[in-house]
PDB file of C-alpha atoms in Angstrom:
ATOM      1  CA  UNK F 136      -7.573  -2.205   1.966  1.00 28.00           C
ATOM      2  CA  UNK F 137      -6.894   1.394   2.615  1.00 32.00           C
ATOM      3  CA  UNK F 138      -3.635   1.381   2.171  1.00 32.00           C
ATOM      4  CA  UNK F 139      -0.358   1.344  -0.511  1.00 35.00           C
ATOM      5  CA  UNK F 140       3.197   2.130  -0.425  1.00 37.00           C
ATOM      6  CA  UNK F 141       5.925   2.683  -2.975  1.00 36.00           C
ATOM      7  CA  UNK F 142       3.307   1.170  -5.757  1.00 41.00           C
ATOM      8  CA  UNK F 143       4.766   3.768  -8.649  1.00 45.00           C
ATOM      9  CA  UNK F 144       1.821   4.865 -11.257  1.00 48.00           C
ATOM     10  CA  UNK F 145       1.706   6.477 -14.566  1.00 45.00           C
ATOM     11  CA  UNK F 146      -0.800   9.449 -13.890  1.00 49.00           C
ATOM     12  CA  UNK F 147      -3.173   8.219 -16.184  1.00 51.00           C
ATOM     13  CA  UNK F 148      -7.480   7.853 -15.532  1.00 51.00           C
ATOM     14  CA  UNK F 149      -7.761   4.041 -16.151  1.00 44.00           C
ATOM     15  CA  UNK F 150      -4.488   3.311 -13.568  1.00 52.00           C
ATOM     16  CA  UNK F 151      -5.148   5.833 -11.005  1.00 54.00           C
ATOM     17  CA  UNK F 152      -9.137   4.529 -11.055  1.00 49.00           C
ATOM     18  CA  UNK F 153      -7.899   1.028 -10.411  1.00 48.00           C
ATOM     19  CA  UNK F 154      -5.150   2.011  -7.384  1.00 51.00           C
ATOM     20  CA  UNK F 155      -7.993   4.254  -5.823  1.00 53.00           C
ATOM     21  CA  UNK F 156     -10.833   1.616  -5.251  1.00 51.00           C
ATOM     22  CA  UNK F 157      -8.350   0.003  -2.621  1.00 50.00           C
ATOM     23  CA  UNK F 158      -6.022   2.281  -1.614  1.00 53.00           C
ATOM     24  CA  UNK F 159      -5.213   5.933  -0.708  1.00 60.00           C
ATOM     25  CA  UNK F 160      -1.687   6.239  -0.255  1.00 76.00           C
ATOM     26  CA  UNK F 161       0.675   5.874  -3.503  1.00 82.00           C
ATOM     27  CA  UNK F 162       2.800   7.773  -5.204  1.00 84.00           C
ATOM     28  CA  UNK F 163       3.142   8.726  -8.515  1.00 85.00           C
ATOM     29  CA  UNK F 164       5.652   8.960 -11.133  1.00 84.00           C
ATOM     30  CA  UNK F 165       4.506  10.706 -14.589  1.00 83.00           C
ATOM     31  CA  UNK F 166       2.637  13.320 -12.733  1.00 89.00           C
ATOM     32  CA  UNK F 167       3.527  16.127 -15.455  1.00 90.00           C
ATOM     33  CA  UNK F 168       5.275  18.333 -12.986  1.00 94.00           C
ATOM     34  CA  UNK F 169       8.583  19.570 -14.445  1.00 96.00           C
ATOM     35  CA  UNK F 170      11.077  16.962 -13.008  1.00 95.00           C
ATOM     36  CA  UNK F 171      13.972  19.570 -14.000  1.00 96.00           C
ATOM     37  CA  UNK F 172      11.978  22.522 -12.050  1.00 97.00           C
ATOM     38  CA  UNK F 173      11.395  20.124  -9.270  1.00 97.00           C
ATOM     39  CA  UNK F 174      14.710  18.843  -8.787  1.00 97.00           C
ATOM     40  CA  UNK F 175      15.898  23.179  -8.815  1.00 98.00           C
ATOM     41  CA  UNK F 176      12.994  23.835  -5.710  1.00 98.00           C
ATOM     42  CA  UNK F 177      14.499  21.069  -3.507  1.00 97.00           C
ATOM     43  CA  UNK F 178      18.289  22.791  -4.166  1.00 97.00           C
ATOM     44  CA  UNK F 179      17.024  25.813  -3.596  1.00 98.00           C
ATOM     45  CA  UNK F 180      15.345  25.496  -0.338  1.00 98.00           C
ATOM     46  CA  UNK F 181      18.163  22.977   0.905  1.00 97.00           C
ATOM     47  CA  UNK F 182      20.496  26.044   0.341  1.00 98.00           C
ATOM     48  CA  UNK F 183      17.804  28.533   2.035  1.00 98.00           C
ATOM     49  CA  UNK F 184      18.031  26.358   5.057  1.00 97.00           C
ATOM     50  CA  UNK F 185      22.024  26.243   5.250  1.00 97.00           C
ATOM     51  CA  UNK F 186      22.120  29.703   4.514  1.00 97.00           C
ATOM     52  CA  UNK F 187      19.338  30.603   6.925  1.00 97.00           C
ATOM     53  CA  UNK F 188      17.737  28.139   9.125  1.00 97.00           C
ATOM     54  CA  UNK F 189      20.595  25.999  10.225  1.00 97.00           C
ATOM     55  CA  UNK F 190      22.793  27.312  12.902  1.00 97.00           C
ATOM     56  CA  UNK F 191      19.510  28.773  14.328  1.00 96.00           C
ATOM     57  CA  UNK F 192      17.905  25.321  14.877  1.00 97.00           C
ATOM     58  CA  UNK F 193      21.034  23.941  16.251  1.00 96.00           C
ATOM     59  CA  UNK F 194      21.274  26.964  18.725  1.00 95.00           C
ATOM     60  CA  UNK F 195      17.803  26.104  20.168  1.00 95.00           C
ATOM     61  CA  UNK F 196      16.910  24.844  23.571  1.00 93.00           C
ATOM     62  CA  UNK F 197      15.465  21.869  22.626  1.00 94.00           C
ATOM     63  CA  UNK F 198      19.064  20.728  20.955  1.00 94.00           C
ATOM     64  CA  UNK F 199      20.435  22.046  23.771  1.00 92.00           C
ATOM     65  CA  UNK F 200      18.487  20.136  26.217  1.00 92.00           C
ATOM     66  CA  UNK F 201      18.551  16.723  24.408  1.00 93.00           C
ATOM     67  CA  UNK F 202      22.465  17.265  24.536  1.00 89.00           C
ATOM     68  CA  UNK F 203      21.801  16.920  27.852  1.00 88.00           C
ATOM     69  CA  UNK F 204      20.075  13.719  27.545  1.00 85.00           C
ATOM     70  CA  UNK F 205      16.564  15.695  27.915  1.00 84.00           C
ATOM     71  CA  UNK F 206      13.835  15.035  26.089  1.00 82.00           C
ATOM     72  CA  UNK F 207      10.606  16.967  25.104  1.00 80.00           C
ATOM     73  CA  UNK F 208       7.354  17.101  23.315  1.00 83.00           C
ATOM     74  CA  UNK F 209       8.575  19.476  20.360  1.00 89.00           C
ATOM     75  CA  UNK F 210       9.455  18.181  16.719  1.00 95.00           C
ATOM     76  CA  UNK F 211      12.808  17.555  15.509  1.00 96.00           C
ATOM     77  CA  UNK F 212      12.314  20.016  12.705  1.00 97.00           C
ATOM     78  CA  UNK F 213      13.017  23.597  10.828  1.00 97.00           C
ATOM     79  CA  UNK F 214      10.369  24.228   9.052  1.00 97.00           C
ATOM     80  CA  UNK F 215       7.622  27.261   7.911  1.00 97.00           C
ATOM     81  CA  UNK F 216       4.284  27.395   6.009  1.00 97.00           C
ATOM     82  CA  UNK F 217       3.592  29.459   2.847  1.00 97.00           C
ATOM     83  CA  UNK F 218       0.425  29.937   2.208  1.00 97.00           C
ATOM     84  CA  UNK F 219      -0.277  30.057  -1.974  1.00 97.00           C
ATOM     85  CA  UNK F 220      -4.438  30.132  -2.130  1.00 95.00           C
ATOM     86  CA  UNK F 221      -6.640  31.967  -2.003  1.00 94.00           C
ATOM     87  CA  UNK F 222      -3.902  34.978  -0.607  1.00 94.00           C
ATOM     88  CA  UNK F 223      -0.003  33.970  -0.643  1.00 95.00           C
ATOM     89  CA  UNK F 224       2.318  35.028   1.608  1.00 96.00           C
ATOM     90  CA  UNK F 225       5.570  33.709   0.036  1.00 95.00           C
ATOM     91  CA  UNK F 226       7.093  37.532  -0.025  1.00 92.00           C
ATOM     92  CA  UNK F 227       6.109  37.598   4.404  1.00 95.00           C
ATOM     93  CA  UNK F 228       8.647  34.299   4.678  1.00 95.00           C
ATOM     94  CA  UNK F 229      12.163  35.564   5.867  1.00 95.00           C
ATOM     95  CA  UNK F 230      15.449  35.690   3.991  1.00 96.00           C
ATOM     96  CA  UNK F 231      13.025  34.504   1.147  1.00 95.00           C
ATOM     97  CA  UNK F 232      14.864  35.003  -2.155  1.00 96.00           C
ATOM     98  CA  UNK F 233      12.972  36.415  -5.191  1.00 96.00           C
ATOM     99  CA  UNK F 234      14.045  33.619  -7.228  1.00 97.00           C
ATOM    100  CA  UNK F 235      13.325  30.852  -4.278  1.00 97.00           C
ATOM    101  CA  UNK F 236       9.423  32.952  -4.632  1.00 97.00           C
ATOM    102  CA  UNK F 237       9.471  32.549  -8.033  1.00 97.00           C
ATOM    103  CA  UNK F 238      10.465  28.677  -8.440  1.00 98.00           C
ATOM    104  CA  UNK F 239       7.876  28.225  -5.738  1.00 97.00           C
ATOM    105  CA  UNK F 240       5.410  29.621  -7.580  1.00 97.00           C
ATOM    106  CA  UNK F 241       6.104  27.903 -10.744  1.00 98.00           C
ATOM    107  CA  UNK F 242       6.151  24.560  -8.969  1.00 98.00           C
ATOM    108  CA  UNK F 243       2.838  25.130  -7.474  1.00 97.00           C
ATOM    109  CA  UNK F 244       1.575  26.495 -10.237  1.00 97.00           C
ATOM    110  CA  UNK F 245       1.996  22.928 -12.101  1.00 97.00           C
ATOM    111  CA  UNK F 246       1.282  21.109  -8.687  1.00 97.00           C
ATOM    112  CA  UNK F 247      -2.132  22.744  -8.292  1.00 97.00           C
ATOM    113  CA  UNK F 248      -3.602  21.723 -12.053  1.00 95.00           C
ATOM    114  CA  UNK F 249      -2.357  18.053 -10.328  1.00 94.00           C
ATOM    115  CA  UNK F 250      -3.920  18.236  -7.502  1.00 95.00           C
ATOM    116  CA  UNK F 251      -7.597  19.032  -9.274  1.00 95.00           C
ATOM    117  CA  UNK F 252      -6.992  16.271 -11.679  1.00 92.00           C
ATOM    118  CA  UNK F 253      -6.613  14.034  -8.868  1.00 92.00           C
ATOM    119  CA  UNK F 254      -9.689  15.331  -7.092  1.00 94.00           C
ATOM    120  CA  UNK F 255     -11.983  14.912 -10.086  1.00 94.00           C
ATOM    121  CA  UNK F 256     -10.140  11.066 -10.087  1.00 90.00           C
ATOM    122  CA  UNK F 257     -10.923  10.539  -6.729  1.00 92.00           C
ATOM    123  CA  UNK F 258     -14.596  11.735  -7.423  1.00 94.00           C
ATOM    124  CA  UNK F 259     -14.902   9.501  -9.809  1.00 91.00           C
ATOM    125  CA  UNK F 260     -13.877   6.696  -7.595  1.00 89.00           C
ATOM    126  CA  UNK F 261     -16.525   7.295  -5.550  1.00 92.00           C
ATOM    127  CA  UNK F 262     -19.449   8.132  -7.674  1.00 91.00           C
ATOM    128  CA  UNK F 263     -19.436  11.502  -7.191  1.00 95.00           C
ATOM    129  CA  UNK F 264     -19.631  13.987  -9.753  1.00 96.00           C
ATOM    130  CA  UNK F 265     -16.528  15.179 -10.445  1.00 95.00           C
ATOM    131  CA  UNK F 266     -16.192  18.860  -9.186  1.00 96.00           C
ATOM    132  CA  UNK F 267     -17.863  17.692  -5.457  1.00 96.00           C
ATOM    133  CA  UNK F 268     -15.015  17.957  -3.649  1.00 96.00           C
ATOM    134  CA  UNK F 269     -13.676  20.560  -5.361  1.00 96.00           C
ATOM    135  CA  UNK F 270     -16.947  22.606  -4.548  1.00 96.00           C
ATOM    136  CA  UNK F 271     -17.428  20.913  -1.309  1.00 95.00           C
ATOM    137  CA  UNK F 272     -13.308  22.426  -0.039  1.00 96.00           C
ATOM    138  CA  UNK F 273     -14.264  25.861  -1.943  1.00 94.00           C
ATOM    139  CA  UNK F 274     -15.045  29.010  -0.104  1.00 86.00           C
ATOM    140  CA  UNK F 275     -15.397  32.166  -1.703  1.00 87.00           C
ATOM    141  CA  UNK F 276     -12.283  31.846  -3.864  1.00 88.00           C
ATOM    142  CA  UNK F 277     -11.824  27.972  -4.202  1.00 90.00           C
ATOM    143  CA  UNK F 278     -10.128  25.691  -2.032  1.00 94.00           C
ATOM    144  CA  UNK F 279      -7.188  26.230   0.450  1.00 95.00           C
ATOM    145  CA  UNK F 280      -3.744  25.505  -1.219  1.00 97.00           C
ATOM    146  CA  UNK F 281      -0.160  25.740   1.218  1.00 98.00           C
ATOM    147  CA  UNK F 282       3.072  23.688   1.872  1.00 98.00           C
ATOM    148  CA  UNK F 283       4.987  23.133   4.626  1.00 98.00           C
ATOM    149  CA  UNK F 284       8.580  23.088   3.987  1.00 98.00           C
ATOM    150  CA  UNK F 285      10.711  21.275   6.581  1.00 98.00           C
ATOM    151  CA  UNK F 286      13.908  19.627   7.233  1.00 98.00           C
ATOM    152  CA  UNK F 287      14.438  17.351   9.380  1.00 98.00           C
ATOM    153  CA  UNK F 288      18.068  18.034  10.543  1.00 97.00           C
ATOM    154  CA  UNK F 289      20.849  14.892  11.793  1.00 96.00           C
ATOM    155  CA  UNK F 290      19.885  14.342  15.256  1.00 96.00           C
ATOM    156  CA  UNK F 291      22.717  12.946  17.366  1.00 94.00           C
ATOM    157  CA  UNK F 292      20.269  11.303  20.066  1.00 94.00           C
ATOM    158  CA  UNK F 293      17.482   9.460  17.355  1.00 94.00           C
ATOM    159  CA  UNK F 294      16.413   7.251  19.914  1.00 93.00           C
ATOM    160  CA  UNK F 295      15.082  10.144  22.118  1.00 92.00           C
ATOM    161  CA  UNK F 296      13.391  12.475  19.658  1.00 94.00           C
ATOM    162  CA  UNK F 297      11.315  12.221  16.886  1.00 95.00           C
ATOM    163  CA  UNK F 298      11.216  14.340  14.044  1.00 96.00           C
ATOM    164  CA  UNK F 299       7.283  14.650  13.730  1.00 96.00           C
ATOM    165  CA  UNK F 300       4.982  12.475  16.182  1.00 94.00           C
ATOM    166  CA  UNK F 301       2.403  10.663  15.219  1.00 94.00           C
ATOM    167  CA  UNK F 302      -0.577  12.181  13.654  1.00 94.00           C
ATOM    168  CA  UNK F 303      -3.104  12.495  10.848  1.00 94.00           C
ATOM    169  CA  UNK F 304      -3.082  14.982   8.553  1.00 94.00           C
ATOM    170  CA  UNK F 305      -5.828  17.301   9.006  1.00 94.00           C
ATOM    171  CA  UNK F 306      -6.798  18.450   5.953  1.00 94.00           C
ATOM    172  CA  UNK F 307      -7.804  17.290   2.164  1.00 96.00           C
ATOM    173  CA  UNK F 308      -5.219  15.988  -0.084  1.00 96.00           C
ATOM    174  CA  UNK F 309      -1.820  15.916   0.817  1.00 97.00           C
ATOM    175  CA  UNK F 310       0.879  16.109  -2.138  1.00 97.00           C
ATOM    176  CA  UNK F 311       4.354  14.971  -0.933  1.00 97.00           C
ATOM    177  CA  UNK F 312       8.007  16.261  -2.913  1.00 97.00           C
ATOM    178  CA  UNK F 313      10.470  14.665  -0.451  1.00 94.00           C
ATOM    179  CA  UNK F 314      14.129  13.346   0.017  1.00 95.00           C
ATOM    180  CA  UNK F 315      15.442  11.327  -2.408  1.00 93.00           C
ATOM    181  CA  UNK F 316      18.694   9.627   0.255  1.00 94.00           C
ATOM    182  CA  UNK F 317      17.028  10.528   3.994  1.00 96.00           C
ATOM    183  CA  UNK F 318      14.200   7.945   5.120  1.00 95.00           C
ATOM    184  CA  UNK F 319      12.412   8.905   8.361  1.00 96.00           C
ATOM    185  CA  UNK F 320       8.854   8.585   7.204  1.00 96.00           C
ATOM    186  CA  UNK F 321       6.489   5.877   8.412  1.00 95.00           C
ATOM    187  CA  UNK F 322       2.992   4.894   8.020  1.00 93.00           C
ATOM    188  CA  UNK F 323       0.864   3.022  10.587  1.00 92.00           C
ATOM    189  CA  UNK F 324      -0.366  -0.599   9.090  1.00 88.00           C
ATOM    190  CA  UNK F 325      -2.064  -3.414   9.880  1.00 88.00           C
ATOM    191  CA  UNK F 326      -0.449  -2.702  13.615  1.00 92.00           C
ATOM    192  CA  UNK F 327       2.774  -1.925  12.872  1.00 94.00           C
ATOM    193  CA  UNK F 328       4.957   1.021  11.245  1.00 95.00           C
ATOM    194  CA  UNK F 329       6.123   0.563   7.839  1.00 92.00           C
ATOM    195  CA  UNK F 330       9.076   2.450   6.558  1.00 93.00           C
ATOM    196  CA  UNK F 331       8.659   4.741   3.536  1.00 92.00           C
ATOM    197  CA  UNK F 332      11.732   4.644   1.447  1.00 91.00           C
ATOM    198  CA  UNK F 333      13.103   8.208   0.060  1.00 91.00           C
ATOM    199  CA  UNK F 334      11.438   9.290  -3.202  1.00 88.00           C
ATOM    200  CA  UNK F 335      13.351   8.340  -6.594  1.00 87.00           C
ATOM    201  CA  UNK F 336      12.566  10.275  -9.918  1.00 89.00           C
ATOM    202  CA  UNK F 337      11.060  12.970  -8.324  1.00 92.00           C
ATOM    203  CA  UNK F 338       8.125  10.991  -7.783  1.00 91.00           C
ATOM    204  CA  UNK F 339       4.765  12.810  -5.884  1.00 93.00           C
ATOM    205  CA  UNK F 340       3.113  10.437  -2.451  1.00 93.00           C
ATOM    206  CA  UNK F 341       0.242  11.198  -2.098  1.00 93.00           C
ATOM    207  CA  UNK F 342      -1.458  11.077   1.049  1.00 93.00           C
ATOM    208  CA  UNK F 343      -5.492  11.924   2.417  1.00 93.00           C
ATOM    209  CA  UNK F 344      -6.115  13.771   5.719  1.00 93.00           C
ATOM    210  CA  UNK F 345      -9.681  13.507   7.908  1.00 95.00           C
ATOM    211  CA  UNK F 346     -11.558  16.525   5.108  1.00 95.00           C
ATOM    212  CA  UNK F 347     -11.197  13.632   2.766  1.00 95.00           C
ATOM    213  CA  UNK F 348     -12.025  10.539   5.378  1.00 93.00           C
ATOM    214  CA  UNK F 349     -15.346  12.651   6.582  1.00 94.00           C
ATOM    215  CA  UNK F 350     -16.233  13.900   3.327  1.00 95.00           C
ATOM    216  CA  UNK F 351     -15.799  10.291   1.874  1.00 94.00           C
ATOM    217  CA  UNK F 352     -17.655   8.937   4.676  1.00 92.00           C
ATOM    218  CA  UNK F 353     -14.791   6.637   5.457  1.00 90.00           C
ATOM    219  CA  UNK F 354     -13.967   5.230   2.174  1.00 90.00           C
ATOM    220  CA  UNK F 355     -10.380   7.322   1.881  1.00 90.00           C
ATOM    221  CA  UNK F 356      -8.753   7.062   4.997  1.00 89.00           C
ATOM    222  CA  UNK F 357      -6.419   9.697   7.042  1.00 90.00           C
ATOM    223  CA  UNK F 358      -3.368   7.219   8.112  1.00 89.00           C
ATOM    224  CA  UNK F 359      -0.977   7.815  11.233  1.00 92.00           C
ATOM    225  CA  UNK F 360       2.238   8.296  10.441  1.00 95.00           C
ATOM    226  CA  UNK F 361       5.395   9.818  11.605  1.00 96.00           C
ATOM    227  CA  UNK F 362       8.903  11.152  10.922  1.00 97.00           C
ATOM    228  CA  UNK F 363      11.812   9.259  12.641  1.00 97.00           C
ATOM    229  CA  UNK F 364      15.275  11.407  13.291  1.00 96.00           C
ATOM    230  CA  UNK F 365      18.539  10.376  11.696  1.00 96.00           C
ATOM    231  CA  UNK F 366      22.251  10.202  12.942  1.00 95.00           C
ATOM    232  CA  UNK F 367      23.238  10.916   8.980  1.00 94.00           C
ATOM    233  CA  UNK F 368      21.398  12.710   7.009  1.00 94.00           C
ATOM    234  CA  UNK F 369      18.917  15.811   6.574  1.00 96.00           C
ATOM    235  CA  UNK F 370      15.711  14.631   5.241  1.00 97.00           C
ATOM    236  CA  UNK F 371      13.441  17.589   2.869  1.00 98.00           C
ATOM    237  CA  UNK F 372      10.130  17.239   2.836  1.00 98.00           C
ATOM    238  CA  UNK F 373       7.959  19.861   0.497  1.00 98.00           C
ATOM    239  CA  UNK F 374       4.343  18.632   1.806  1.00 98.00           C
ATOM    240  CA  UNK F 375       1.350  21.004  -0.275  1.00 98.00           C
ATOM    241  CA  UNK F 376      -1.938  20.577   0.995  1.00 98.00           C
ATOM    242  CA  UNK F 377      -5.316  20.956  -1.356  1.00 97.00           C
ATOM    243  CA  UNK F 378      -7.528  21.639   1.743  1.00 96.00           C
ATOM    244  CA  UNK F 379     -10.965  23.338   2.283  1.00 96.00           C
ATOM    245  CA  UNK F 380     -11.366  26.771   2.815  1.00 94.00           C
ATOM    246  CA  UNK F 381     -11.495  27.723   6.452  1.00 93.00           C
ATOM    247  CA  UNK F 382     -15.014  28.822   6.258  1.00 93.00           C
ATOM    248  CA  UNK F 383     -15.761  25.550   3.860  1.00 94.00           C
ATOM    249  CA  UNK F 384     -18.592  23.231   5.551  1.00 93.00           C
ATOM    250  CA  UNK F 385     -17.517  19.848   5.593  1.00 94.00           C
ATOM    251  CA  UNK F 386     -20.033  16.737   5.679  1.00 93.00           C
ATOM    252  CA  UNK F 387     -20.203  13.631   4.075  1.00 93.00           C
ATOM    253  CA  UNK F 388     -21.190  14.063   0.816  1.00 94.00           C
ATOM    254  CA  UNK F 389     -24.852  12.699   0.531  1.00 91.00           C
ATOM    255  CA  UNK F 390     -24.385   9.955  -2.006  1.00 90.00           C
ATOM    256  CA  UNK F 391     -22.301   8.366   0.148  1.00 92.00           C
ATOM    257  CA  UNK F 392     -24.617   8.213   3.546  1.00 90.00           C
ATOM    258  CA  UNK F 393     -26.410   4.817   3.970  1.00 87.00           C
ATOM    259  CA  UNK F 394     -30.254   5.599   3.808  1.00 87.00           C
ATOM    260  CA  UNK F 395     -31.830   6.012   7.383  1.00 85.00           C
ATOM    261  CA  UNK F 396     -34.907   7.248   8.834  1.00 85.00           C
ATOM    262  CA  UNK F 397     -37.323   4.346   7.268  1.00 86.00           C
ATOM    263  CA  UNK F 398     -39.451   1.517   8.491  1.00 88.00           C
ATOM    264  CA  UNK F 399     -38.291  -1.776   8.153  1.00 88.00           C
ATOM    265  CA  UNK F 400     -41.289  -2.902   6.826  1.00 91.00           C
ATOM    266  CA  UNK F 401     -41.189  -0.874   3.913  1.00 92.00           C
ATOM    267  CA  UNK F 402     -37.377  -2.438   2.722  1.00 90.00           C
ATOM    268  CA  UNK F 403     -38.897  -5.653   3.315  1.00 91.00           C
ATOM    269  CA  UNK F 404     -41.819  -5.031   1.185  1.00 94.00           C
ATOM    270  CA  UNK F 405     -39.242  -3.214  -1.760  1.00 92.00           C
ATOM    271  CA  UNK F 406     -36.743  -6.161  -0.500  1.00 92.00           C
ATOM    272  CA  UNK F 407     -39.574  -8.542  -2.027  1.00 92.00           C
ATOM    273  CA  UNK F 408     -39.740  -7.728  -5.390  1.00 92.00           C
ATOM    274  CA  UNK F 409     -35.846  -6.414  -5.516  1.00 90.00           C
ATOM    275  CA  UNK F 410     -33.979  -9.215  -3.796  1.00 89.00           C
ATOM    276  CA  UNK F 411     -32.206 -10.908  -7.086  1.00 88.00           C
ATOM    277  CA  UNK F 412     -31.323  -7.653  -8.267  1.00 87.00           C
ATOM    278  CA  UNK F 413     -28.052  -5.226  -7.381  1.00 87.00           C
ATOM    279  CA  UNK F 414     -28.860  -3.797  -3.689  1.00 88.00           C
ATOM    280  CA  UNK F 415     -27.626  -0.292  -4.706  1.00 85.00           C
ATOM    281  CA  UNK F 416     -30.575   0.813  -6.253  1.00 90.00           C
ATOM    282  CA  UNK F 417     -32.724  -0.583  -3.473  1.00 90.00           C
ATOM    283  CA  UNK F 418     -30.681   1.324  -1.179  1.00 88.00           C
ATOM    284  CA  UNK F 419     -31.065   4.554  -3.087  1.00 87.00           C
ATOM    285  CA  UNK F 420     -34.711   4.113  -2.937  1.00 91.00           C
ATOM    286  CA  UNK F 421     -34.436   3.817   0.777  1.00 88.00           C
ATOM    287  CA  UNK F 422     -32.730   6.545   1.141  1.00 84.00           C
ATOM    288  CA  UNK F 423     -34.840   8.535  -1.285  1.00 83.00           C
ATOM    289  CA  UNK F 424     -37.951   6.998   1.409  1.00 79.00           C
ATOM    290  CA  UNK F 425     -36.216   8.147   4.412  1.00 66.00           C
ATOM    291  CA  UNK F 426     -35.784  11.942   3.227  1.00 64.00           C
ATOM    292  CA  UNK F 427     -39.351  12.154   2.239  1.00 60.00           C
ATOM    293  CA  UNK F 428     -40.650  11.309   5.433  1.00 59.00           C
ATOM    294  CA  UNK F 429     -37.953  13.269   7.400  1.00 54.00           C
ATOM    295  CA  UNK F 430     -39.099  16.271   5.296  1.00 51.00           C
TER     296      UNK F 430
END
C-alpha cells in the first residue's frame, strides 16, 4: 500500500516507523508545533487575504469569464510563495505585515525541526542512514524550505473550475496546515478520488512529491491529487515544502537499487549455498559483484 488518509498519529519513532512501511500520506496530530501559534498564522493570513487579496481575485478575468459560463485552464486560487531557506523573502511579499513576517517565521521555525525529524524517520524506514536525504536535498546551505499560501475562494460555478488540477507535487516532503470547515482536497486511489476531510486539532498531512519517489526508488510514492471549488466556503491551505536545493543532484539512493551488471551464473552459484537463508544479503553481494566488474 502506498497510501493513508485521515489515520491521526502521535509523532512518536515506534508509531510513525510502523505507518511508514505502508504508507506515505497521513497526518499527524502531536507534532510539537505550537497549536496556539498555529491556530494565530491561519487568522492572520485569512485576514491578509480579506484585507488584500480578495476583491483583486474577484476582479480578475478568469471570474469574469466563468461568469460568463467560460471556462479555462487557470486555478481557482489566490495564492503566493515565500521562500524561508536557504534566503527568505517574506519582507519582498506585498502588504506583508511585520507581525504576519514574524508569526511566519516562528511557525516555520518549529515546522522545520519537524520536518528533519521526519526525514531521519523516513530514513530509517528505508534503511538508510539517517541524514541521507537530508544530505542528498542539501546544497551549499542545506535543503530548500518554502510554503505556498493559498485560498481557495467560493466559486459560484464549482462544476466548471477547479481550484488546483491534478498533479504531483514536485518536490521532497510536503507539510500541509489547512482548513479546518472547507473540504476541496482529493487524493487519487485505487482508481478513484477520495475526499480529504478538513483538518481538526490543527493536525499536519503530510504528503511526498517525485524528489522523494526517485530518491526512494519508488518505495514513497508522489500521489495525484487535486483541489475541488466550493459554492460555500474559502478553503486555507499553508502547504511548506522540505525540498532539495536547486543545484541538489537527485538519484536513487544506492542502497536502494537492485544489483545489476552480473552473470547469472554467478547468483546461481552464491544462490547454491544461500538459498535457505534471507535473500537480502545475497542481493547485496550481487550488487557488491556487479560494481566490481563495472569498475
Amino acid at each position: 500500500m502506498y497510501n493513508i488518509f485521515m489515520h491521526k498519529a502521535v509523532f512518536s519513532k515506534i508509531c510513525l516507523l510502523y505507518i511508514l512501511k505502508e504508507l506515505v500520506n497521513f497526518q499527524v496530530d502531536n507534532h510539537g508545533i505550537d497549536k496556539e501559534l498555529m491556530e494565530k498564522v491561519k487568522k492572520m493570513i485569512n485576514s491578509h487575504y480579506e484585507e488584500h487579496l480578495k476583491e483583486k481575485f474577484y476582479q480578475s478575468e478568469m471570474v469574469k469569464a466563468l461568469s460568463e459560463g467560460k471556462t479555462s485552464d487557470a486555478d481557482w486560487e489566490s495564492s503566493f510563495f515565500i521562500s524561508h531557506k536557504p534566503t527568505s523573502n517574506i519582507c519582498q511579499i506585498p502588504n506583508i505585515s511585520e507581525e504576519l513576517s514574524k508569526t511566519m517565521d516562528e511557525y516555520v521555525c518549529q515546522l522545520h525541526k519537524f520536518a528533519e525529524r521526519l526525514s531521519k524517520l523516513m530514513c530509517e524506514n528505508l534503511g538508510l542512514d539517517q541524514e541521507d536525504i537530508m544530505n542528498a536535498f542539501s546544497g551549499p546551505k542545506g535543503p530548500a524550505f518554502g510554503t505556498k499560501v493559498a485560498k481557495y475562494p467560493e466559486c459560484p460555478r464549482p462544476e466548471l473550475m477547479r481550484g488546483l488540477r491534478e498533479h504531483t507535487d514536485a518536490g521532497g516532503i510536503i507539510l500541509l496546515l489547512q482548513d479546518d470547515q472547507v473540504p476541496g482536497l482529493e487524493f487519487f486511489k485505487d482508481g478513484k478520488w477520495v475526499p480529504i476531510p478538513p483538518s481538526k486539532n490543527n493536525t499536519i498531512f503530510v504528503n511526498t512529491g517525485d524528489q522523494l519517489e526517485i530518491l526512494s526508488n519508488g518505495r514513497y510514492k508522489s500521489v495525484v491529487h487535486r483541489v475541488m471549488t466550493v459554492k460555500h466556503g474559502s478553503r486555507l491551505s499553508i502547504a511548506t515544502f522540505y525540498n532539495p536545493a536547486g543545484d541538489a543532484i537527485i538519484s536513487p539512493a544506492p542502497k536502494l537499487l537492485y544489483p545489476s551488471g552480473y552473470r547469472f551464473q554467478d547468483y546461481l552459484k552464491l544462490y547454491s549455498t544461500t538459498k535457505f537463508g534471507d535473500k537480502g544479503p545475497r542481493l547485496e553481494t550481487m550488487k557488491k559483484m556487479g560494481n566490481a566488474d563495472s569498475a
